[in-house]
mmCIF file of C-alpha atoms and ligand atoms in Angstrom:
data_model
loop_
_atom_site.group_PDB
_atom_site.id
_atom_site.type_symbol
_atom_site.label_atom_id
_atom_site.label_comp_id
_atom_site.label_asym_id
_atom_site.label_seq_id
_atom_site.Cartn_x
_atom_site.Cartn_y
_atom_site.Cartn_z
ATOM 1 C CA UNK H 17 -116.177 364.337 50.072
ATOM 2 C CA UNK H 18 -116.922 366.115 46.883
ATOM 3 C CA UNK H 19 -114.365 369.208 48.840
ATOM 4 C CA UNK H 20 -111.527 366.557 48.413
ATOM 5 C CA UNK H 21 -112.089 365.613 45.364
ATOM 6 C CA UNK H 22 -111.966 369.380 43.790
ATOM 7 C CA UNK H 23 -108.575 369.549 45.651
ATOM 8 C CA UNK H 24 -107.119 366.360 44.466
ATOM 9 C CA UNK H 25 -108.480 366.364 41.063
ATOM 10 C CA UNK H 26 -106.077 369.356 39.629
ATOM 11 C CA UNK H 27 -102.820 368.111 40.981
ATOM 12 C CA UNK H 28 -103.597 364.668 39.522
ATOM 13 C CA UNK H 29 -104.435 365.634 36.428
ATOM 14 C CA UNK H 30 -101.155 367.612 36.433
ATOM 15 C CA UNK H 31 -99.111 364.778 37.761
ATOM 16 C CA UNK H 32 -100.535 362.485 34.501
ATOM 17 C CA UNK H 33 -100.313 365.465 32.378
ATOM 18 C CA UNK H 34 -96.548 366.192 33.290
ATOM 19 C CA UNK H 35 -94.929 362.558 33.196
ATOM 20 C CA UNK H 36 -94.857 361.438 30.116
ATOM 21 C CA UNK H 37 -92.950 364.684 29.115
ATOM 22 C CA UNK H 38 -90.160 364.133 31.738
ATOM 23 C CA UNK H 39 -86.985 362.493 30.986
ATOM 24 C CA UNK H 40 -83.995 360.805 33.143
ATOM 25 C CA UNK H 41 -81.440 363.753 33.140
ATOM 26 C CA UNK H 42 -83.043 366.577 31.643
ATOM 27 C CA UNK H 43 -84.051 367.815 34.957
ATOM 28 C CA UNK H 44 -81.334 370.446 34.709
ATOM 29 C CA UNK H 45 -81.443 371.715 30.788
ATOM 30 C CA UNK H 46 -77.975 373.566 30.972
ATOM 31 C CA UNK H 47 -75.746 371.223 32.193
ATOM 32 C CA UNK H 48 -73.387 369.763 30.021
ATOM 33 C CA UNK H 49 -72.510 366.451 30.206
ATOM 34 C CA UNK H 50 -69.662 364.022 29.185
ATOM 35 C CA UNK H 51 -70.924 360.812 28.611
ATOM 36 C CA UNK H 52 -69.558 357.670 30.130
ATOM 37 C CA UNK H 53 -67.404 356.330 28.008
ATOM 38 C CA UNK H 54 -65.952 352.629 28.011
ATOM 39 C CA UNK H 55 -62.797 354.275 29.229
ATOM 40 C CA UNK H 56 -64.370 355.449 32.124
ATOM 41 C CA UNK H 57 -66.254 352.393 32.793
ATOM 42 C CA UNK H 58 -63.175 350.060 32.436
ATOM 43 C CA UNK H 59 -61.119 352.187 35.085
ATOM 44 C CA UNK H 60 -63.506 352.081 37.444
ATOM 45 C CA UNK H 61 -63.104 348.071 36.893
ATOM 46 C CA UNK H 62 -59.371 348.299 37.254
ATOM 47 C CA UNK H 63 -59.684 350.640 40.258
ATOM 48 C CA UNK H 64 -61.784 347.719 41.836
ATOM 49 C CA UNK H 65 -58.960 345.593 41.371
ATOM 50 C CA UNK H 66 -56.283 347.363 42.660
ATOM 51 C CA UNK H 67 -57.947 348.549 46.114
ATOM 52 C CA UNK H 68 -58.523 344.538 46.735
ATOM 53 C CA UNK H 69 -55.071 344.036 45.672
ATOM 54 C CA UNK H 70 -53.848 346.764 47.899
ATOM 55 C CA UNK H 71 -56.434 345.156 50.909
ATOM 56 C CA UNK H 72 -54.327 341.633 50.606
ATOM 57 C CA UNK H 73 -51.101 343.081 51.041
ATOM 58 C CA UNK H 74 -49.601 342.560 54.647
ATOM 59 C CA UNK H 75 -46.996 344.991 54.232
ATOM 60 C CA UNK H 76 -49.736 347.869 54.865
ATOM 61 C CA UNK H 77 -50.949 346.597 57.423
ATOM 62 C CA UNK H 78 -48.473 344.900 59.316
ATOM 63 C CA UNK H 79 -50.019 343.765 62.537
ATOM 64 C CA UNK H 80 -53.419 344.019 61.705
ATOM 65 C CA UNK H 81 -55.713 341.932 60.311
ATOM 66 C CA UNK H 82 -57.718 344.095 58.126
ATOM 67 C CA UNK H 83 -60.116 341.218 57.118
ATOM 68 C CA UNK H 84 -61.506 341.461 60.621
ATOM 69 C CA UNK H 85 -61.632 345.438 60.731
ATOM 70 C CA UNK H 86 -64.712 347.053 60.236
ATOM 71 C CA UNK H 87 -65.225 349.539 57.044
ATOM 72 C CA UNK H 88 -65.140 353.223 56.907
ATOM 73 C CA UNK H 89 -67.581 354.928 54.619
ATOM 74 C CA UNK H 90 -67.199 358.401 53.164
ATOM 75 C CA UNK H 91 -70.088 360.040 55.151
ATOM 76 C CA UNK H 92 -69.051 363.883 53.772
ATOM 77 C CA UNK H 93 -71.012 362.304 49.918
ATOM 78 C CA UNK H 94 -74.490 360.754 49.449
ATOM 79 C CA UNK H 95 -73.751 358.474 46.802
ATOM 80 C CA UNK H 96 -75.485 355.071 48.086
ATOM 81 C CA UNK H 97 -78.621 357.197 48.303
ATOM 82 C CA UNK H 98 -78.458 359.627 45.344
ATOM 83 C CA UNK H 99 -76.430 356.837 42.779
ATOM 84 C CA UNK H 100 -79.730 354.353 43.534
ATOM 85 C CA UNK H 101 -82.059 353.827 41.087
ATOM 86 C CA UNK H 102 -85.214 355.169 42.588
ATOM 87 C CA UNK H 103 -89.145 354.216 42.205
ATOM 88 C CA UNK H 104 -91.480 357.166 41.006
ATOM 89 C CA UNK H 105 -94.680 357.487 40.457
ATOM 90 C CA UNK H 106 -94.092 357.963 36.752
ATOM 91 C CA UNK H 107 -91.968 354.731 36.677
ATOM 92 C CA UNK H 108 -95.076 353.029 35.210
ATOM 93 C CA UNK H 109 -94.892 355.789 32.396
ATOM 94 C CA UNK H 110 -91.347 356.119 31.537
ATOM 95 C CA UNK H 111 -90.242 352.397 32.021
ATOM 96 C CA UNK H 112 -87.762 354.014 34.081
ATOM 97 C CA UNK H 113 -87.140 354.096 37.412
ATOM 98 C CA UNK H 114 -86.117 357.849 38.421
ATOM 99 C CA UNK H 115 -82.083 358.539 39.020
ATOM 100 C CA UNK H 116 -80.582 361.503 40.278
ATOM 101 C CA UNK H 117 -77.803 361.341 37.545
ATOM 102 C CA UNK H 118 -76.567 365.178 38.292
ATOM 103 C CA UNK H 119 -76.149 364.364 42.361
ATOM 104 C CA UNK H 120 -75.101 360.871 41.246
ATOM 105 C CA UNK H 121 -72.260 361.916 39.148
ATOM 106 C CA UNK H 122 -71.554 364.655 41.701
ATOM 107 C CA UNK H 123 -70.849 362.837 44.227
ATOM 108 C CA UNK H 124 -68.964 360.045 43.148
ATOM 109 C CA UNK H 125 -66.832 362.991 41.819
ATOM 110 C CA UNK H 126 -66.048 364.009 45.370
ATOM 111 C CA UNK H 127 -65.790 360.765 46.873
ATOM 112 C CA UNK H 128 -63.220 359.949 44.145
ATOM 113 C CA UNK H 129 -60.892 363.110 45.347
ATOM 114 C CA UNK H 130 -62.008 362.316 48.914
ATOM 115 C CA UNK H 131 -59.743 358.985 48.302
ATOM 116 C CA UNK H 132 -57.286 360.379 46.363
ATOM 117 C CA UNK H 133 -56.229 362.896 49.166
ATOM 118 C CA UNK H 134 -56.494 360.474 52.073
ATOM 119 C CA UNK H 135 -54.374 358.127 50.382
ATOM 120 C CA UNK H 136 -51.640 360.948 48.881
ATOM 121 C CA UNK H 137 -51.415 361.550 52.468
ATOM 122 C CA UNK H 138 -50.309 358.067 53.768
ATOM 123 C CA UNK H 139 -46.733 357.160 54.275
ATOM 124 C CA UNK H 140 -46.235 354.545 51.748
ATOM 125 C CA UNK H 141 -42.901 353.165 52.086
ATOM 126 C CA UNK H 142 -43.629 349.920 50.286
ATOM 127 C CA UNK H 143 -45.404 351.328 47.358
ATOM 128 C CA UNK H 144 -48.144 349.325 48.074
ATOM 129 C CA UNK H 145 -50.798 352.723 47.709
ATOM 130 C CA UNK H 146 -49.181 353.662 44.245
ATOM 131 C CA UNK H 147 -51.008 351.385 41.748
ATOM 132 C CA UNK H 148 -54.433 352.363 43.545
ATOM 133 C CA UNK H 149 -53.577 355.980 43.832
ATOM 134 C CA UNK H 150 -52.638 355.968 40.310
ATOM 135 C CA UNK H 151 -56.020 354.139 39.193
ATOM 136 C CA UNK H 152 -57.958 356.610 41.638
ATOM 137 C CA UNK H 153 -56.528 359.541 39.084
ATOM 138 C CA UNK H 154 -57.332 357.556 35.748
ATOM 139 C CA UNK H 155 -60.422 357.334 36.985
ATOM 140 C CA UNK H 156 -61.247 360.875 37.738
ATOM 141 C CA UNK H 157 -59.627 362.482 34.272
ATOM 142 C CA UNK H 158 -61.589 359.151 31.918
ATOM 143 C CA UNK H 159 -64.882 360.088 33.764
ATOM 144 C CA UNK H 160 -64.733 363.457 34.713
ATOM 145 C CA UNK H 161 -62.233 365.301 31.834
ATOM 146 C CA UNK H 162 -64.205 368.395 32.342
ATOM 147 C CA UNK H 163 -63.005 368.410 36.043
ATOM 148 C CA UNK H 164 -60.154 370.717 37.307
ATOM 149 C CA UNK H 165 -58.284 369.465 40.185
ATOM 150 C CA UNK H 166 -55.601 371.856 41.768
ATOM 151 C CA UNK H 167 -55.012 370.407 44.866
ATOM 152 C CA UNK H 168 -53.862 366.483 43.175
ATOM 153 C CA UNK H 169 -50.302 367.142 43.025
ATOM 154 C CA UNK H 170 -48.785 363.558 44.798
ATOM 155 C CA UNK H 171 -47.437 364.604 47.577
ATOM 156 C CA UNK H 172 -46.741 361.934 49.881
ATOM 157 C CA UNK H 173 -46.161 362.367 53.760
ATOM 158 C CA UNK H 174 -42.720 363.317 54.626
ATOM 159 C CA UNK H 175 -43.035 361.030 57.699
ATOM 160 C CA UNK H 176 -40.930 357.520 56.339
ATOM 161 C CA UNK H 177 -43.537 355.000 57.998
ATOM 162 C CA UNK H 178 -47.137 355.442 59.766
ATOM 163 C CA UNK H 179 -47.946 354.162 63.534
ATOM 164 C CA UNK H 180 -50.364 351.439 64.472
ATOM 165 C CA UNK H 181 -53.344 353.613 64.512
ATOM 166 C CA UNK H 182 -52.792 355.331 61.106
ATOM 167 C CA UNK H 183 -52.434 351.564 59.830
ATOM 168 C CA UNK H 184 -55.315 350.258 61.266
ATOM 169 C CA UNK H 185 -57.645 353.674 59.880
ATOM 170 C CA UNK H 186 -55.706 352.819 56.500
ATOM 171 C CA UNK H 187 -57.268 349.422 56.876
ATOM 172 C CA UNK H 188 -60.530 350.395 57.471
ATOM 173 C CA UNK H 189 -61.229 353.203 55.211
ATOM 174 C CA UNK H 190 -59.751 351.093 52.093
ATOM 175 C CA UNK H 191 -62.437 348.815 53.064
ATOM 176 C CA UNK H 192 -64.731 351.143 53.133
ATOM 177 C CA UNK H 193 -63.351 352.738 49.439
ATOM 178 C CA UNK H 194 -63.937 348.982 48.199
ATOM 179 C CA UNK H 195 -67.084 349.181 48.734
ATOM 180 C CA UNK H 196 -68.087 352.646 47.681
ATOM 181 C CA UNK H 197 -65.843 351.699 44.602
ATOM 182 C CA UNK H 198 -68.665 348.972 43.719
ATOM 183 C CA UNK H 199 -71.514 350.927 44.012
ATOM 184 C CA UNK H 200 -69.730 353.893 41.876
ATOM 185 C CA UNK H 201 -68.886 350.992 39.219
ATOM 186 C CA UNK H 202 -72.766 349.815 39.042
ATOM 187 C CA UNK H 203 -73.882 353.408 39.648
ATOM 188 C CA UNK H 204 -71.347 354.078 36.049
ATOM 189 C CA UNK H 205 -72.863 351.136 34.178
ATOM 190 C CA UNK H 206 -76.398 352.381 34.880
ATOM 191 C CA UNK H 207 -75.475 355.714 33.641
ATOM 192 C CA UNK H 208 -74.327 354.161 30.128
ATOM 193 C CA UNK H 209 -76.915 351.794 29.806
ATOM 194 C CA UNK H 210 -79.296 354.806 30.067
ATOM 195 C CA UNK H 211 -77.361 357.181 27.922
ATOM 196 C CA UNK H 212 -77.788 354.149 25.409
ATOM 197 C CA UNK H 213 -80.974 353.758 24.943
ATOM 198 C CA UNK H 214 -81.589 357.407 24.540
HETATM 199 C C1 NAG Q 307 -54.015 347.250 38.868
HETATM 200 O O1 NAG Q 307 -54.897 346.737 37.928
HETATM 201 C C2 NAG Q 307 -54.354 346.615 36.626
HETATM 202 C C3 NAG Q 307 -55.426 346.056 35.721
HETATM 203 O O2 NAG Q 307 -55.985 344.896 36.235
HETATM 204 C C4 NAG Q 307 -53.154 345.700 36.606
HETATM 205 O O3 NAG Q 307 -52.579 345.722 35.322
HETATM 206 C C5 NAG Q 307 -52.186 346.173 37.622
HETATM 207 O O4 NAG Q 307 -51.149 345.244 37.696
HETATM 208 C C6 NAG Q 307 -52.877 346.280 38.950
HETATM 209 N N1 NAG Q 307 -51.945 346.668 39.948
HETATM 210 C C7 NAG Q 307 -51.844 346.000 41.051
HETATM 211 C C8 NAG Q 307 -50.804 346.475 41.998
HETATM 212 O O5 NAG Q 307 -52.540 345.014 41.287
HETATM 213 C C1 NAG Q 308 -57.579 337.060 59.640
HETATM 214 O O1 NAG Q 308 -58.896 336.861 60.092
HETATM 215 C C2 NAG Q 308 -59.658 335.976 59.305
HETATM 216 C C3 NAG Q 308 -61.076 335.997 59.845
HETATM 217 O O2 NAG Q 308 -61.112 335.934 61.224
HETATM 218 C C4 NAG Q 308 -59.018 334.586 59.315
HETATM 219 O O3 NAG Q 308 -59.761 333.714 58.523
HETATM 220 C C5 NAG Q 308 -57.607 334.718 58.782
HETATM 221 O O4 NAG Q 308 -56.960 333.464 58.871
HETATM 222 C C6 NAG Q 308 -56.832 335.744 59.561
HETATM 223 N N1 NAG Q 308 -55.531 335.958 58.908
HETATM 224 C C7 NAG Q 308 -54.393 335.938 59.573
HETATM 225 C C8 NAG Q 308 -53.172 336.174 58.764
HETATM 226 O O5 NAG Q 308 -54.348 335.746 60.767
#
């Protein structure tokens, strides 16, 4: 009994000692961060918009009915899991739940050029990607201006139309970018209202 309690004691006493020092984000010192601005925040809003739009329009999807598709989630990017709010044992300390801001912000960074090259890549005869594609980049340069992309040049497929299949996986990962889109837009918000209080 009294053997446990000479191990447990030290690390406890760290653990209390070491809390109240720690902050949200300044787990990394060095890196430097842009804030998210209401730029940022209102494109992500926008972006929101325009995938729904895009999800309503038949002419991408003629002969499928993507409302009964199932969704595609970008598994290459942790974002559900690194963008939520998490519970720590400081939490009663801080006020704060803990967030992985760095991994947060980094991977809504790469599931934002994820989308961007899947959907440069469709055929898009009617247009009907353009608007989304176009938010996708707003996004990505009022969020991330620090970022260099090489590779975002809009080249479209040289094919004039796209078969059933490509159609039906446009359909489904669309879906699936609707939905990561929301929890990037609350994982944004969070960010702010933290940076706000600070
Ligand atoms: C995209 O969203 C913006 C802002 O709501 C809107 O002005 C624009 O018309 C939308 N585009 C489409 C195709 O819905
Ligand atoms: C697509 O499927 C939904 C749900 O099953 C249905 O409510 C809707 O009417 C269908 N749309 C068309 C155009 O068939």
């Amino acid at each position: 009994m009294s053997l446990i309690k000479l191990y447990f004691t030290p690390s406890l006493l760290l653990l209390v000692l070491s809390c109240p020092l720690w902050q949200p984000g300044q787990s990394m010192p060095m890196v430097i961060k842009d804030p998210v601005t209401d730029d940022c925040v209102s494109c992500g809003r926008v972006l929101l918009q325009n995938i729904t739009e895009a999800l309503s329009r038949n002419d991408l999807f003629h002969g499928i009915n993507c409302t009964e598709q199932s969704v595609e989630l970008n598994t290459e990017t942790n974002t559900p899991s690194v963008c939520a709010p998490m519970e720590s044992a400081c939490s009663g300390n801080s006020g704060r739940p803990e967030f992985h801001e760095d991994s947060c912000r980094t991977n809504i960074r790469e599931d934002l050029h994820h989308y961007y090259k899947f959907l440069a890549a469709q055929p898009d005869p009617a247009k009907g990607l353009e608007q989304t594609l176009f938010s996708v980049k707003e996004v990505m340069e009022s969020c991330f201006p620090r970022s260099q992309y090489t590779d975002l040049a809009s080249q479209q497929a040289a094919k004039p139309s796209n078969t059933y299949e490509e159609r039906l996986r446009l359909c489904k990962v669309l879906k699936g970018f609707q939905v990561r889109t929301i929890t990037i837009n609350r994982a944004l918000g969070y960010i702010k209202s933290v940076e706000q209080t600070l």
